[in-house]
Amino acid sequence: MAQFQDVSQKSTLHPKPTGLVLQYGTAGFRTNAKQLDHIMYRMGLLATLRSKKTKATIGVMVTASHNPEEDNGVKLIDPMGEMVTPAWEGYATQLANAEQEDLLTALKDIIEREAINMNQEANVFVGKDTRSSSARLSQAVLDGVSALGGHSKDYGLVTTPQLHYMVCCQNTQGRYGEATVEGYYRKLSQAFIQLTKNVPNRTDDQKHLSVDGANGIGALKVREMEGHLKRELQISLFNDGTSGKLNHQCGADHVKVQQKAPTGIEMNTGERCCSFDGDADRIVYYYSDSAGQFHLLDGDKIATLISTFLKELLTQAGLDLKIAVVQTAYANGSSTHYLEDTMKVIVTCTKTGVKHLHHAAQEFDIGVYFEANGHGTVLFSKTAEQKIQQLAKDPNSNDERKRSALLLQNTVNLINQTVGDAISDMLLIEAILAIKGMTVQQWDTIYTDLPNRQLKVKVSDRRVIDTTDAERRAVSPAGLQEAIDSLVKKFRQARSFVRPSGTEDVVRVYSEAETQESADDLAHEVSLAVYRLAGGVGDEPKPLH
Ligand code: 16G
Ligand code: MG
């Protein structure tokens, strides 16, 4: 077929280095940008097949999120704006690793296995972050789409969640919103202004927020959106990409892991600050107190704030909807206790990775999901949205119920339900703090985090570690879990687990305990156990103190 000839011909412009093997990881392919040209071309092909298969528009985002500027990566987006289904992650790996001469065979194998009608039209939306390699790599994706006769729309520079949003808008024929960046700004800013307009006596100080844009795409997009917010939110933007390097000593991942402020931001005592990551699908908040001490409000604190707000509104509205919070093993133990014991909301735990949380959150009327690292959103079931809308329109409901229903309705409109979205999450958090008349300090003191520590251990093959119970227990290698159990017993309020990373060649160790010293000691001792029982390489882990 002529189509396949085109695929072969164009693939010679995007040749695969012989022998190079890459895996579709937790959130797509991600590695040094120099190795990715053939991957991008092939993901253009795969997205076209996926579009033919689903008879819907598919998204391809070129980004490596919080990784260094030299890296790049690609994320595939399914029709409702969610991450691509796991079976197709397998195809992605298969297609990516086929040697040059086997490419057509690998492609035809997928077509056959999925019984794809090659006459079906295909549409692919493409977006990219601000990395210097992104323009070239997104062109490779576009080449892949055209080689298989697909139509593409190049959104150019967008955040990852913006592209997810566009895909969802397109496939719902505009019911979710208009599939343009302007449409996105309009929907979110209108909802934000509606939510905050009746809040009495908001001063300019309360409307002020400092944003660390990680020198990436989020900074550009916040700038673009600012005008739409009509000074109801007054943003001081730092690390806007004009001089600093992407993700370098800044951004959400840096702040969360280092537990300190990014460079390049001016922090005044008690002022709210937040950091985005490199593709703006994560956010964390922080402030410094009068003693100059840094306080981090991570994904767990965000989930607590949002779920508390929603639960209160549901009660005031008299709506009987089941709300749950989905976390991972990294959620601070204090947050889980607070949610379960004080807030009385259902808490479930899943494996690390957005797709697992997203999936679990779909089981409830309202599913709030957040990873501690700041990636998260809220999902509303069809029933929940309908009930909220009905109540907002109901002429017979009393003022309080109606007010709550309207707040809920605007909250739904403010949230990007397709994926975690730093911009949307930021606006939601700002709106909630305004409505509740809460300072960042008051939000922070809802509960106190248990001191914790994360470490990495290098081993010769991290796959020797197998876990169960949402990664909270290790089933192999033999003896490791028993060793962890007995170490945990030595400390008060302690917990620890280990898991192989899905994005780096390391084993991750997490610990928490009553004091920072205990958390550090426990993390170190567990690292030693991993090193000894799971084939550690290099020097033995050293104590932190
Ligand atoms: C990816 C995931 C993130 C997860 C992280 C874990 C998405 C969009 N991103 O960044 O959710 O927390 O991987 O990394 O799914 P790790 O496996 O190296 O600890
Ligand atoms: Mg990201």
XYZ file of C-alpha atoms and ligand atoms in Angstrom:
565
model
C 0.000 0.000 0.000
C 1.143 3.523 -0.817
C 0.611 4.457 2.826
C 3.240 2.023 4.008
C 5.697 3.171 1.390
C 5.382 6.645 2.783
C 5.956 5.298 6.299
C 9.165 3.563 5.188
C 10.419 6.495 3.233
C 9.845 9.024 5.976
C 11.261 6.698 8.610
C 14.661 6.972 6.950
C 14.600 10.630 7.983
C 14.008 9.497 11.587
C 16.231 6.424 11.848
C 16.437 4.338 14.969
C 19.951 3.886 16.386
C 20.592 0.143 16.115
C 20.227 -1.720 19.375
C 18.734 1.171 21.340
C 15.948 -0.074 23.633
C 13.621 2.285 25.470
C 10.534 1.573 27.577
C 7.261 3.457 27.751
C 7.653 4.326 31.438
C 5.190 5.532 34.063
C 4.340 8.588 32.012
C 5.673 7.892 28.532
C 9.147 7.746 27.022
C 11.654 9.997 28.684
C 15.407 10.252 28.161
C 18.104 12.437 26.631
C 16.562 14.355 23.723
C 19.269 13.138 21.325
C 17.859 9.602 21.474
C 14.269 10.469 20.756
C 13.830 11.448 17.124
C 12.769 7.979 15.926
C 10.552 7.569 19.005
C 8.660 10.747 18.154
C 8.127 9.730 14.545
C 6.859 6.356 15.657
C 4.568 7.844 18.295
C 3.090 9.940 15.498
C 2.373 6.659 13.691
C 0.968 5.014 16.805
C -1.265 7.965 17.679
C -2.663 7.818 14.151
C -3.477 4.132 14.590
C -5.013 4.804 17.995
C -7.142 7.523 16.437
C -8.340 5.195 13.699
C -9.073 2.528 16.290
C -11.038 4.795 18.644
C -12.527 6.944 15.856
C -11.558 9.922 17.970
C -8.877 12.568 18.288
C -5.707 11.500 20.129
C -3.095 13.779 21.732
C 0.695 13.638 21.661
C 2.581 15.874 24.068
C 6.311 16.414 23.667
C 7.755 17.054 27.123
C 9.985 15.583 29.801
C 8.145 17.333 32.623
C 10.478 17.982 35.578
C 13.550 16.365 33.994
C 16.544 18.514 33.048
C 16.415 20.647 29.891
C 18.635 18.165 27.953
C 15.992 15.438 28.270
C 12.756 15.147 26.438
C 9.868 12.739 26.251
C 6.424 12.023 24.930
C 3.020 11.388 26.503
C 0.061 9.918 24.602
C -3.449 11.132 25.378
C -6.599 9.028 24.913
C -9.996 10.326 23.689
C -11.450 11.569 26.967
C -8.209 13.366 27.775
C -6.905 10.579 29.990
C -3.528 8.893 29.676
C -3.312 6.206 27.019
C -4.645 2.783 28.010
C -1.991 0.302 29.288
C -2.386 -2.176 26.390
C -1.260 0.547 24.001
C 1.706 1.414 26.193
C 2.869 -2.087 25.264
C 2.440 -1.316 21.563
C 4.332 1.932 22.089
C 7.311 0.021 23.476
C 7.090 -2.567 20.704
C 7.002 0.052 17.946
C 9.709 2.155 19.550
C 12.156 -0.724 19.726
C 11.617 -2.338 16.310
C 14.822 -2.079 14.303
C 14.603 0.061 11.194
C 13.984 -2.881 8.847
C 11.287 -4.347 11.139
C 9.254 -1.179 11.527
C 6.560 -2.073 8.984
C 6.162 -5.558 10.414
C 5.713 -4.116 13.917
C 3.212 -1.599 12.608
C 1.219 -4.186 10.681
C 1.198 -6.446 13.711
C -0.571 -3.763 15.754
C -3.010 -3.066 12.906
C -3.865 -6.738 12.738
C -4.114 -7.350 16.453
C -6.395 -4.374 16.920
C -8.278 -5.003 13.662
C -7.799 -1.397 12.621
C -9.642 -0.124 9.597
C -6.964 1.781 7.732
C -9.570 3.698 5.740
C -10.848 5.327 8.892
C -9.941 8.998 9.249
C -7.411 9.934 11.922
C -6.900 13.135 13.907
C -4.012 13.897 16.213
C -3.431 16.971 18.382
C 0.210 17.768 19.079
C 1.697 20.031 21.739
C 5.153 20.783 23.078
C 6.921 22.334 26.045
C 9.652 24.994 25.940
C 12.704 22.701 25.706
C 15.114 23.601 22.909
C 14.677 20.110 21.411
C 10.878 20.194 21.481
C 10.308 21.981 18.148
C 12.362 19.440 16.224
C 10.853 16.484 18.058
C 7.262 17.610 17.653
C 7.959 17.970 13.919
C 8.961 14.296 13.955
C 5.585 13.446 15.535
C 3.794 15.441 12.825
C 5.804 13.577 10.165
C 4.633 10.291 11.640
C 1.004 11.357 11.544
C 1.193 12.515 7.936
C 3.069 9.383 6.843
C -0.037 7.349 7.736
C -2.364 9.905 6.171
C -3.646 11.284 9.491
C -4.723 14.873 10.055
C -2.917 16.795 12.710
C -3.382 20.021 14.569
C -0.259 21.531 16.037
C -1.056 23.497 19.194
C 2.570 24.532 19.510
C 3.585 25.595 23.017
C 1.002 24.378 25.555
C 1.102 22.827 29.006
C 0.502 19.074 29.176
C -2.905 19.538 30.892
C -3.932 22.079 28.262
C -3.392 19.478 25.549
C -5.364 16.880 27.555
C -8.133 19.446 27.829
C -8.161 20.139 24.065
C -8.457 16.432 23.289
C -11.411 16.061 25.663
C -13.156 19.181 24.286
C -12.736 17.940 20.738
C -14.082 14.468 21.446
C -17.080 15.733 23.399
C -18.014 18.068 20.535
C -17.372 21.100 22.715
C -19.463 19.960 25.683
C -16.407 20.054 27.916
C -15.345 23.413 26.482
C -13.887 24.946 23.375
C -10.769 23.214 22.056
C -8.639 26.363 21.991
C -6.178 27.857 24.439
C -8.376 30.972 24.599
C -11.388 28.771 25.345
C -9.466 27.153 28.198
C -8.557 30.544 29.705
C -12.114 31.762 29.354
C -13.710 28.723 31.002
C -11.317 28.636 33.935
C -11.164 32.359 34.572
C -14.940 32.767 34.415
C -15.377 29.994 36.965
C -12.706 31.558 39.178
C -14.296 35.000 39.025
C -17.747 33.558 39.751
C -16.372 31.694 42.764
C -14.581 34.675 44.259
C -16.893 37.548 43.315
C -19.041 37.420 46.440
C -16.189 37.078 48.879
C -16.362 40.206 51.071
C -13.394 42.489 51.731
C -10.674 40.701 49.809
C -7.647 42.946 49.997
C -4.948 43.195 47.350
C -2.663 41.351 49.751
C -5.052 38.417 49.884
C -5.312 38.416 46.098
C -1.556 38.193 45.731
C 0.318 34.995 44.879
C 3.965 34.382 43.956
C 4.406 31.749 41.262
C 7.620 29.897 40.376
C 7.137 28.906 36.725
C 10.136 26.502 36.737
C 11.433 28.470 33.712
C 9.013 26.459 31.620
C 5.780 26.402 29.699
C 3.636 27.045 32.797
C 5.221 30.472 33.156
C 4.333 31.442 29.584
C 0.784 30.270 30.021
C 0.241 32.031 33.349
C 1.353 35.240 31.648
C -1.113 34.664 28.836
C -3.941 33.975 31.240
C -3.330 36.845 33.638
C -5.467 39.377 31.766
C -8.493 37.073 31.938
C -8.373 37.061 35.729
C -9.159 40.770 35.944
C -6.864 41.330 38.905
C -8.979 39.006 41.048
C -5.695 37.125 41.327
C -2.511 39.182 41.281
C 0.440 37.086 40.309
C 4.132 37.836 40.761
C 5.808 35.474 38.362
C 9.344 34.217 39.023
C 11.504 31.846 36.996
C 9.585 32.826 33.900
C 12.166 31.411 31.503
C 13.660 34.705 30.384
C 17.023 34.017 31.988
C 17.041 30.840 34.114
C 17.306 27.237 33.005
C 14.283 24.926 32.919
C 13.723 23.064 36.246
C 17.179 24.083 37.430
C 16.988 24.597 41.208
C 13.351 25.512 40.801
C 9.988 23.973 40.046
C 7.636 21.738 42.013
C 9.815 18.637 41.997
C 12.865 20.494 43.271
C 10.870 22.173 46.044
C 9.161 18.939 47.123
C 12.272 16.780 47.112
C 14.637 19.356 48.626
C 11.962 20.697 50.982
C 13.212 24.209 50.377
C 12.342 27.290 48.341
C 13.437 27.507 44.709
C 16.124 29.956 43.726
C 14.953 33.073 41.949
C 11.838 33.726 44.037
C 11.323 36.591 46.479
C 9.594 35.277 49.594
C 8.145 37.652 52.146
C 7.151 36.304 55.554
C 3.787 34.546 55.489
C 3.152 35.132 51.791
C 1.676 32.372 49.653
C 4.016 30.967 47.003
C 3.647 28.054 44.627
C 5.820 26.165 42.140
C 4.814 24.434 38.895
C 6.837 21.671 37.302
C 8.279 21.808 33.774
C 5.046 20.912 31.966
C 2.682 22.423 34.552
C 0.884 19.276 35.613
C 2.097 19.523 39.211
C 1.918 22.222 41.860
C 3.092 22.637 45.448
C 2.560 25.594 47.794
C 4.853 26.989 50.503
C 5.604 29.972 52.689
C 8.208 31.037 55.196
C 7.221 31.930 58.771
C 8.398 34.835 60.917
C 11.355 32.766 62.121
C 12.370 32.266 58.484
C 11.402 28.618 58.534
C 10.197 27.072 55.278
C 6.807 25.291 55.213
C 5.748 23.037 52.347
C 2.114 22.352 51.453
C 2.279 19.354 49.150
C -0.274 17.276 47.263
C -1.612 15.775 50.509
C -2.325 19.201 51.967
C -3.932 20.230 48.691
C -6.146 17.117 48.616
C -7.183 17.802 52.205
C -8.095 21.421 51.484
C -10.092 20.544 48.377
C -11.899 17.544 49.836
C -12.806 19.438 53.015
C -14.212 22.284 50.922
C -16.223 19.920 48.727
C -17.512 17.908 51.656
C -18.736 21.053 53.417
C -20.476 22.253 50.267
C -22.156 18.884 49.770
C -23.474 19.002 53.340
C -24.732 22.566 52.928
C -26.329 21.669 49.609
C -27.929 18.574 51.135
C -26.513 16.438 48.344
C -25.869 12.804 49.077
C -22.791 12.108 46.972
C -19.974 9.756 47.843
C -16.660 11.578 48.078
C -13.281 9.875 48.392
C -9.634 10.820 48.405
C -7.184 8.669 46.457
C -3.563 8.665 47.605
C -0.394 6.646 47.108
C 1.952 5.099 49.669
C 3.858 8.414 49.650
C 0.954 10.240 51.291
C 2.005 11.495 54.677
C 0.481 9.325 57.429
C -0.891 12.427 59.144
C -2.935 13.321 56.091
C -4.476 9.877 55.887
C -5.367 9.950 59.601
C -6.855 13.404 59.362
C -8.969 12.519 56.330
C -10.218 9.246 57.769
C -10.624 10.124 61.431
C -11.545 13.795 61.436
C -13.033 14.416 58.006
C -14.596 10.963 57.789
C -13.953 10.684 54.087
C -13.113 7.443 52.342
C -9.397 7.148 51.579
C -7.990 4.643 49.117
C -4.392 3.930 48.199
C -3.098 3.003 44.735
C 0.218 2.386 43.074
C 2.316 5.403 42.101
C 1.514 6.979 38.727
C -1.316 9.231 37.704
C -3.162 6.649 35.654
C -3.668 4.446 38.729
C -5.022 7.288 40.836
C -7.215 8.571 38.033
C -8.715 5.141 37.530
C -9.421 4.667 41.246
C -11.013 8.120 41.523
C -13.502 7.222 38.783
C -15.143 4.774 41.185
C -16.759 7.510 43.276
C -19.302 10.300 42.760
C -16.495 12.693 43.575
C -12.933 11.384 43.532
C -10.202 13.725 44.722
C -6.812 12.336 43.802
C -3.389 13.735 44.541
C 0.108 12.389 44.691
C 2.199 13.905 47.464
C 4.395 15.378 44.706
C 1.553 17.712 43.718
C -0.026 15.977 40.751
C -3.764 15.701 41.086
C -7.279 16.746 40.263
C -10.904 15.978 41.073
C -13.247 13.771 39.055
C -17.016 14.220 39.138
C -19.250 11.392 37.925
C -22.039 12.146 35.458
C -24.563 11.655 38.274
C -22.725 14.088 40.517
C -22.621 16.757 37.821
C -26.298 16.279 37.031
C -27.390 16.486 40.665
C -25.358 19.650 41.174
C -26.807 21.248 38.049
C -30.365 20.326 38.954
C -30.036 21.816 42.390
C -28.461 25.009 41.062
C -31.500 25.457 38.800
C -34.154 24.257 41.265
C -36.557 27.138 42.007
C -37.736 25.450 45.227
C -34.425 25.093 47.036
C -33.560 27.528 49.813
C -30.844 30.172 49.568
C -28.146 28.244 51.387
C -28.617 25.123 49.307
C -28.692 27.138 46.125
C -25.578 29.089 47.032
C -23.704 25.848 47.733
C -24.916 24.293 44.497
C -23.700 27.319 42.542
C -20.330 27.160 44.262
C -20.130 23.468 43.413
C -21.085 24.160 39.818
C -18.350 26.746 39.394
C -15.878 24.459 41.139
C -16.653 21.761 38.570
C -16.013 24.288 35.786
C -12.743 25.404 37.316
C -11.288 21.908 37.506
C -9.498 20.249 34.613
C -10.864 16.753 35.101
C -8.707 15.194 32.417
C -5.454 15.279 34.399
C -3.636 17.179 37.169
C -3.245 20.799 36.078
C -1.076 23.297 37.946
C -2.982 26.321 36.605
C -6.414 24.907 37.356
C -5.319 23.578 40.767
C -3.784 26.947 41.616
C -7.006 28.791 40.798
C -9.051 26.293 42.777
C -6.813 26.576 45.828
C -6.852 30.384 45.613
C -10.647 30.378 45.337
C -11.068 28.022 48.313
C -8.716 30.043 50.514
C -10.615 33.216 49.561
C -14.058 31.703 50.195
C -12.992 30.203 53.522
C -11.123 33.378 54.467
C -8.122 31.211 55.255
C -4.451 32.142 55.304
C -1.785 29.761 54.100
C -0.687 29.284 57.729
C -4.201 28.277 58.774
C -4.342 25.839 55.875
C -0.950 24.444 56.911
C -2.040 23.791 60.487
C -5.057 21.630 59.533
C -2.693 18.789 60.383
C 1.045 18.479 60.976
C 3.077 16.340 58.601
C 5.061 13.504 60.092
C 8.769 14.048 59.408
C 9.788 11.948 56.424
C 12.720 11.124 54.204
C 13.121 9.798 50.672
C 16.343 8.130 49.517
C 17.497 6.281 46.404
C 19.542 3.085 46.270
C 21.361 1.876 43.177
C 21.056 -1.852 42.544
C 22.160 -3.969 39.591
C 18.593 -4.806 38.574
C 15.753 -2.966 40.253
C 13.228 -5.479 38.924
C 14.280 -7.890 41.687
C 12.048 -5.786 43.921
C 8.424 -6.750 43.598
C 5.714 -5.124 45.673
C 2.101 -5.661 46.695
C -0.620 -3.817 48.613
C -0.295 -0.629 46.514
C 3.500 -0.785 46.836
C 3.390 -0.727 50.630
C 4.939 -4.174 51.029
C 7.791 -5.928 49.238
C 7.243 -9.566 48.258
C 10.739 -10.035 46.860
C 13.662 -10.347 47.341
C 13.234 -12.813 50.176
C 13.710 -11.356 53.638
C 13.464 -7.702 52.638
C 9.979 -7.037 53.998
C 10.822 -8.824 57.255
C 13.914 -6.639 57.578
C 11.847 -3.483 56.972
C 9.213 -4.605 59.492
C 11.751 -5.084 62.231
C 13.468 -1.751 61.500
C 10.143 0.090 61.581
C 9.459 -1.348 65.046
C 12.483 0.477 66.423
C 10.877 3.914 65.885
C 7.698 5.608 67.045
C 4.900 6.398 64.563
C 7.106 4.894 61.914
C 6.370 3.550 58.448
C 8.633 2.667 55.555
C 8.401 1.075 52.121
C 10.571 0.539 49.065
C 9.700 0.370 45.364
C 11.555 0.306 42.067
C 11.297 3.679 40.328
C 9.344 3.774 37.087
C 11.335 6.713 35.728
C 14.915 6.254 36.967
C 17.238 3.295 37.381
C 17.027 3.265 41.195
C 15.091 1.790 44.099
C 13.227 4.419 46.108
C 13.064 4.287 49.882
C 10.465 6.191 51.886
C 10.262 6.518 55.633
C 8.346 8.564 58.146
C 8.541 8.731 61.919
C 7.866 10.893 64.945
C 11.056 12.956 64.546
C 13.175 13.928 61.570
C 16.145 12.146 63.069
C 14.186 8.901 63.372
C 12.829 9.243 59.827
C 16.396 9.782 58.571
C 17.798 6.866 60.553
C 15.017 4.580 59.431
C 15.436 5.568 55.764
C 19.150 4.924 56.037
C 18.749 1.517 57.679
C 16.141 0.455 55.135
C 18.486 1.621 52.343
C 21.170 -0.632 53.784
C 18.766 -3.557 53.825
C 17.918 -2.900 50.165
C 21.590 -2.600 49.295
C 22.429 -5.883 50.994
C 19.399 -7.941 49.983
C 18.623 -6.555 46.516
C 22.057 -6.411 44.913
C 23.264 -2.903 45.684
C 26.012 -1.449 43.480
C 28.643 1.165 44.293
C 29.368 2.324 47.832
C 27.180 1.235 50.712
C 24.633 3.926 51.695
C 26.071 6.290 54.333
C 24.170 7.520 57.397
C 22.592 10.969 56.995
C 23.967 12.257 60.280
C 5.811 10.022 36.794
C 4.338 10.056 37.080
C 4.069 10.499 38.487
C 4.824 9.629 39.451
C 6.285 9.557 39.096
C 6.949 8.513 39.931
C 2.538 10.653 35.565
C 1.955 11.724 34.684
N 3.651 10.985 36.190
O 6.350 11.306 36.850
O 2.698 10.371 38.703
O 4.710 10.121 40.755
O 6.412 9.196 37.750
O 8.263 8.387 39.561
O 2.026 9.559 35.687
P 9.140 7.194 40.092
O 8.502 5.916 39.624
O 10.472 7.451 39.515
O 9.143 7.287 41.581
Mg 4.935 17.033 34.938
